[in-house]
Amino acid sequence: MPDNPSAQQSRWKQAVYQVIFEADTHAGQAFDITLLWAILLSVLVVMLESVQSVNQQYGPYLRALEWFFTILFTIEYITRLVVVRRPLKYAFSFLGIIDFLAIVPTFLSLLIVGSQYLLIIRTIRLLRVFRILKLSRFVGEAAVITGALKASRHKILVFLTSVVAMVVITGTLMYVIEGGQNGFSSIPQSIYWAIVTLTTVGYGDISPTTTLGKALASVIMIMGYAIIAVPTGIVTAELSRPYQKSYKHVICHVCQATEHEEDAAFCRKCGEKL
Amino acid sequence: MPDNPSAQQSRWKQAVYQVIFEADTHAGQAFDITLLWAILLSVLVVMLESVQSVNQQYGPYLRALEWFFTILFTIEYITRLVVVRRPLKYAFSFLGIIDFLAIVPTFLSLLIVGSQYLLIIRTIRLLRVFRILKLSRFVGEAAVITGALKASRHKILVFLTSVVAMVVITGTLMYVIEGGQNGFSSIPQSIYWAIVTLTTVGYGDISPTTTLGKALASVIMIMGYAIIAVPTGIVTAELSRPYQKSYKHVICHVCQATEHEEDAAFCRKCGEKL
Amino acid sequence: MPDNPSAQQSRWKQAVYQVIFEADTHAGQAFDITLLWAILLSVLVVMLESVQSVNQQYGPYLRALEWFFTILFTIEYITRLVVVRRPLKYAFSFLGIIDFLAIVPTFLSLLIVGSQYLLIIRTIRLLRVFRILKLSRFVGEAAVITGALKASRHKILVFLTSVVAMVVITGTLMYVIEGGQNGFSSIPQSIYWAIVTLTTVGYGDISPTTTLGKALASVIMIMGYAIIAVPTGIVTAELSRPYQKSYKHVICHVCQATEHEEDAAFCRKCGEKL
Amino acid sequence: MPDNPSAQQSRWKQAVYQVIFEADTHAGQAFDITLLWAILLSVLVVMLESVQSVNQQYGPYLRALEWFFTILFTIEYITRLVVVRRPLKYAFSFLGIIDFLAIVPTFLSLLIVGSQYLLIIRTIRLLRVFRILKLSRFVGEAAVITGALKASRHKILVFLTSVVAMVVITGTLMYVIEGGQNGFSSIPQSIYWAIVTLTTVGYGDISPTTTLGKALASVIMIMGYAIIAVPTGIVTAELSRPYQKSYKHVICHVCQATEHEEDAAFCRKCGEKL
């Protein structure tokens, strides 16, 4: 195998790819941990910038740090695009889009000038918090949970739909009962109250004052308390599944034993080939 | 087969039936999705009408839209009655009644005149929100959840009864402890507080101020936190069932034993061949 | 068998016993339902008496009804004592004591005179609400739930102990952090806050104001949100057990098949006697 | 066996060890129960001392009791160090450190003098509340729960990470939507609100006032209500495991296959006798 430039470049690319995209090598692990800290720090900087007292004192430093992290993540993003085999597929993958959204807002704040747009710019800038989603790259166990949630997504949707129907109806009833008074000023407002109550959050910014209203609220609360069992039951049943080994329905032709594990090649009773 | 008018009419009815009642054909699916949007929009119109600022500006438009949707749903309801095989059975089925209740209030608001009854009329009109229940027609997975809830309804009833007994007793105790002060002005009021607390909603409109009251409240809270496990356990156990061993519904013709395992060839009670 | 008076009396006793203590006959069911309504109405009377506006208007009627129900339940209690085989055993059983406590307070309010003791008398009178516990007599399904709770009582105790340790420590930390200010005026008070927070009740009567306090509160909240999984898991695992059929570890001496159901007398594979 | 002093001492040590560290003998049980009460009382003393009204009246008595318990626990700690086989290993074990931390603060309050450090001293003193953790010594059933939590710690970490990411993003969005008003004064503050809401605690000290804010809050609440199913499902699935099939920890000496069923006599992979 001749060591031509193209092959060398390809080998170099693969080495960088292993460091950036994989975590099997020591270098790859070090990169991931560094990235993790950089993300956490950059998120912290955005947070601190929003605290008025901190911003007044350390504003310029925070903005400098913000630019430092943005440039760092830009280099990282470009490197990812270069070393990955299919750049376009990466760019339009979920993580690729998140990586892109994590650097764009800082640059956007430069292009759009004008104090009257400041608030909107800040809105876009704050999207950089999506950087934190990169954290999911570091956890592999998430697959089991997301798998269970995916498998039960239809049931959860049904549950959420009935919850929405429930809060719309109870919210409307409450609006009628309280007569548009005591914070129940409109149906959407009353629905908001119904959600706050059914989910057992209970801010207390709006709470029923009439006797009938309190009676209905009591019913909603106990209902909310009881039906939380439904999503829990759905997810639990799904998560319990992997532990219930699946068996193949093969009967050993020698000893007639059944319930052989999926990957069994020999009967666990008599050692005969299945 | 002669193409007589009666047969033609019957065929036409069946075609419409397939579009309206079923979702297997393209036309049926399109109808269902249109209906879904119409229901959502009509509910939105009712909601917006209750928001004072919106009602003042767009009131006539909203009322026009309301009439538009009411007429639409009336046509739909009549069509359903015409094409269904047993119109009476449909009219008195759960969905038939909901379909009827979804159109009646708007017409009722015409018949009953007089400003003093306005509020009551509005009450009846708001029942149109029940339209949203039609949504349940679009989800088939609901069967598993409602099945699990139905199977565990006795246990849930027992649970709810003991919760009610609990809140009545603790509410009364709290009324005595707080001495009718600090919002605990009567037993029903104290029971309302107990429900708000046990279900972990916690509005904060009423909260104990005496030391003994806070101690009792703490006990109720921890109790409420722990016993939420009961309905969850009930529903989860029920939802986990389908994943477990299935039995064939074969009754042994000799000893009447039931619940034979799927792979059983002989009755496990009397040894007779199944 | 001669129809002597003693045998006749015994027969009469047994008939009354069947009506009062059992629910198999039509008369027994009618009695149970009448009793249920009498209990509910008497509880309602006690509740209404505590509502000041109602008491001022209907006070005498309510007190008359109270006496009516008390005499009714006294007759019932005496009849129970007469017809039951072992009166003492009944009198000191849980339900017997509740039956007794349900009638005593009204009589006690007669004996103790003096306006200054009024409040205390009311306290004892309110114990009649324990009548509601009689409701448990009407539900048989409760056995499964109480069985699961009994089986998991040790685990729940461990869980509650660790919850108590948790709230004591976090409450104390919070007292130190908030420096005895903002409602965190003492350790017991702060522990009360910790319970309100950990159980996700969240009244809002006390809430942290310092940054460190809010950070600690956030940790407690997420902790409380996550550890609710523990009692739920305990009870669910217990409730799921009955559905997991138990098998006897018997291997068929003919076909070597295993996993025979507990009540199997013959091998479900080859029909051989086990 | 000659009864030399060293052997006698060793025997004496072992007897004391059995009383202090074990709970099999009557003396050991009595010691444990005495210790339990001493810990509870000493914690109560610390609590009462923080209540201003109690401290003003009984301050000296409480401080005396505090010293009494501190000396008691000091003697206990030294005895433990003397009788245990490996004193260092005990001293640096979790319970050893807790035992030490439970006595240090009272002594520290003597060394550091000066009214300006008073608050800090109180902080350290309050650490004695860690004594309550000793309670865990009395419960053996905790192993199952901690085992299940340990087994699912990776999944719980993933869950907590996604919860943190969720509250950071929603908190930031809320800060932008509410425009730094109504208590949403900074991103950390808004994240605190998001935690309060997602965990369904809902103090109500901060609550959205804009329509868009309420809409987002509703989404977070329903989300928080639904995703509580995840940790519950994880722990339940883990706790249900012991009731399911157990495998013997035998590795096939031919093909290294693991997880053989309890009743397997032959490797299900290669047919080799186990």
Tab-separated table of C-alpha atoms in Angstrom, chain A residues 151 154-159 161 164-166 168-169 172-173 175-176 179 185-188 191 193 196-208 213-215 217-219 221-230 232-234 236-238 240-241 244 249 251 258-259, chain B residues 43 46-52 119 122-123 126-127 129-130 132-133 135-136 139-142 144-145 149 156 159-160 163-164 167 189 191-192 195-206 223-229 231-233 235-236 239-240 243-245 261 263:
chain	number	residue	atom	x	y	z
A	151	ALA	CA	-42.755	2.572	22.152
A	154	HIS	CA	-49.172	6.529	21.009
A	155	LYS	CA	-50.537	5.749	24.464
A	156	ILE	CA	-48.965	8.920	25.889
A	157	LEU	CA	-50.535	10.942	23.049
A	158	VAL	CA	-53.951	9.467	23.824
A	159	PHE	CA	-53.409	10.273	27.492
A	161	THR	CA	-55.300	14.345	24.404
A	164	VAL	CA	-56.306	18.420	27.216
A	165	ALA	CA	-60.016	17.622	26.688
A	166	MET	CA	-60.406	17.371	30.471
A	168	VAL	CA	-60.729	22.462	28.415
A	169	ILE	CA	-64.057	21.210	29.777
A	172	THR	CA	-64.907	26.216	30.849
A	173	LEU	CA	-67.159	24.899	33.633
A	175	TYR	CA	-65.349	30.015	34.109
A	176	VAL	CA	-69.135	29.657	34.199
A	179	GLY	CA	-68.751	33.940	36.700
A	185	SER	CA	-61.574	36.203	33.618
A	186	SER	CA	-61.824	34.163	30.390
A	187	ILE	CA	-61.967	30.557	29.219
A	188	PRO	CA	-58.241	30.366	28.245
A	191	ILE	CA	-58.056	26.456	31.275
A	193	TRP	CA	-55.960	27.353	36.026
A	196	VAL	CA	-52.131	24.295	37.073
A	197	THR	CA	-54.573	22.316	39.256
A	198	LEU	CA	-54.750	19.002	37.383
A	199	THR	CA	-50.963	18.700	37.205
A	200	THR	CA	-50.874	19.355	40.981
A	201	VAL	CA	-48.610	22.377	40.460
A	202	GLY	CA	-51.011	24.733	42.241
A	203	TYR	CA	-49.444	28.199	42.089
A	204	GLY	CA	-52.298	29.825	43.947
A	205	ASP	CA	-52.282	32.929	41.692
A	206	ILE	CA	-55.829	31.903	40.725
A	207	SER	CA	-57.913	29.815	43.107
A	208	PRO	CA	-61.684	29.271	43.380
A	213	GLY	CA	-66.007	26.263	42.444
A	214	LYS	CA	-64.138	24.700	45.351
A	215	ALA	CA	-66.178	21.524	45.019
A	217	ALA	CA	-61.698	22.087	42.047
A	218	SER	CA	-61.645	19.243	44.612
A	219	VAL	CA	-62.930	16.821	41.993
A	221	MET	CA	-57.521	17.653	42.088
A	222	ILE	CA	-58.440	14.110	43.129
A	223	MET	CA	-58.823	13.222	39.441
A	224	GLY	CA	-55.397	14.683	38.660
A	225	TYR	CA	-53.965	12.813	41.627
A	226	ALA	CA	-55.417	9.517	40.400
A	227	ILE	CA	-54.827	9.757	36.642
A	228	ILE	CA	-51.107	10.446	37.042
A	229	ALA	CA	-51.117	6.672	37.413
A	230	VAL	CA	-51.822	6.332	33.688
A	232	THR	CA	-46.620	6.055	34.911
A	233	GLY	CA	-48.263	2.733	34.192
A	234	ILE	CA	-47.633	3.090	30.459
A	236	THR	CA	-43.368	1.301	33.574
A	237	ALA	CA	-44.993	-1.481	31.563
A	238	GLU	CA	-42.735	-0.519	28.646
A	240	SER	CA	-40.312	-3.663	32.408
A	241	ARG	CA	-40.431	-5.372	29.026
A	244	GLN	CA	-39.053	-10.201	30.356
A	249	HIS	CA	-41.572	-21.381	20.647
A	251	ILE	CA	-39.980	-27.741	21.481
A	258	THR	CA	-40.165	-25.648	25.794
A	259	GLU	CA	-39.445	-22.015	26.462
B	43	VAL	CA	-63.688	25.356	20.217
B	46	VAL	CA	-65.899	29.753	21.845
B	47	MET	CA	-62.745	30.368	23.866
B	48	LEU	CA	-61.910	33.657	22.144
B	49	GLU	CA	-65.483	34.871	22.634
B	50	SER	CA	-64.990	34.636	26.403
B	51	VAL	CA	-61.916	36.887	26.279
B	52	GLN	CA	-63.425	40.359	26.814
B	119	LEU	CA	-75.679	34.226	31.934
B	122	ARG	CA	-74.016	31.329	28.106
B	123	THR	CA	-73.715	28.394	30.478
B	126	LEU	CA	-70.435	26.644	26.682
B	127	LEU	CA	-71.464	23.005	26.603
B	129	VAL	CA	-66.952	22.596	24.273
B	130	PHE	CA	-68.043	18.969	24.597
B	132	ILE	CA	-63.794	18.279	21.765
B	133	LEU	CA	-64.810	14.859	23.017
B	135	LEU	CA	-61.573	13.882	19.219
B	136	SER	CA	-61.645	10.514	20.966
B	139	VAL	CA	-57.685	7.577	18.518
B	140	GLY	CA	-57.803	3.828	18.599
B	141	GLU	CA	-55.054	3.174	21.154
B	142	ALA	CA	-57.305	4.546	23.875
B	144	VAL	CA	-55.744	-0.326	26.086
B	145	ILE	CA	-55.778	2.527	28.599
B	149	LEU	CA	-58.736	1.601	33.934
B	156	ILE	CA	-59.525	2.750	42.186
B	159	PHE	CA	-58.701	3.956	46.868
B	160	LEU	CA	-60.788	7.070	46.197
B	163	VAL	CA	-58.881	9.143	50.201
B	164	VAL	CA	-62.265	10.813	50.761
B	167	VAL	CA	-59.575	14.123	53.808
B	189	GLN	CA	-63.536	24.567	53.892
B	191	ILE	CA	-61.781	19.444	53.838
B	192	TYR	CA	-61.124	21.528	50.706
B	195	ILE	CA	-57.768	17.804	49.400
B	196	VAL	CA	-55.522	20.619	48.148
B	197	THR	CA	-52.780	19.329	50.464
B	198	LEU	CA	-53.157	15.554	50.062
B	199	THR	CA	-53.147	15.778	46.283
B	200	THR	CA	-49.944	17.882	46.557
B	201	VAL	CA	-51.597	20.755	44.663
B	202	GLY	CA	-50.940	23.242	47.474
B	203	TYR	CA	-52.449	26.554	46.351
B	204	GLY	CA	-51.443	28.325	49.526
B	205	ASP	CA	-54.747	30.251	49.743
B	206	ILE	CA	-55.289	28.423	53.048
B	223	MET	CA	-49.018	10.518	53.498
B	224	GLY	CA	-50.266	12.035	50.242
B	225	TYR	CA	-46.762	11.738	48.808
B	226	ALA	CA	-46.581	8.044	49.727
B	227	ILE	CA	-50.116	6.866	48.895
B	228	ILE	CA	-49.956	8.201	45.338
B	229	ALA	CA	-48.110	4.923	44.892
B	231	PRO	CA	-53.329	4.153	42.125
B	232	THR	CA	-50.077	4.060	40.171
B	233	GLY	CA	-49.413	0.514	41.320
B	235	VAL	CA	-52.894	0.837	36.902
B	236	THR	CA	-49.311	-0.286	36.242
B	239	LEU	CA	-51.155	-2.322	32.061
B	240	SER	CA	-48.306	-4.820	32.518
B	243	TYR	CA	-47.191	-8.508	28.272
B	244	GLN	CA	-47.473	-11.558	30.450
B	245	LYS	CA	-48.425	-15.116	29.765
B	261	GLU	CA	-51.380	-22.204	28.910
B	263	ASP	CA	-48.854	-24.423	24.583
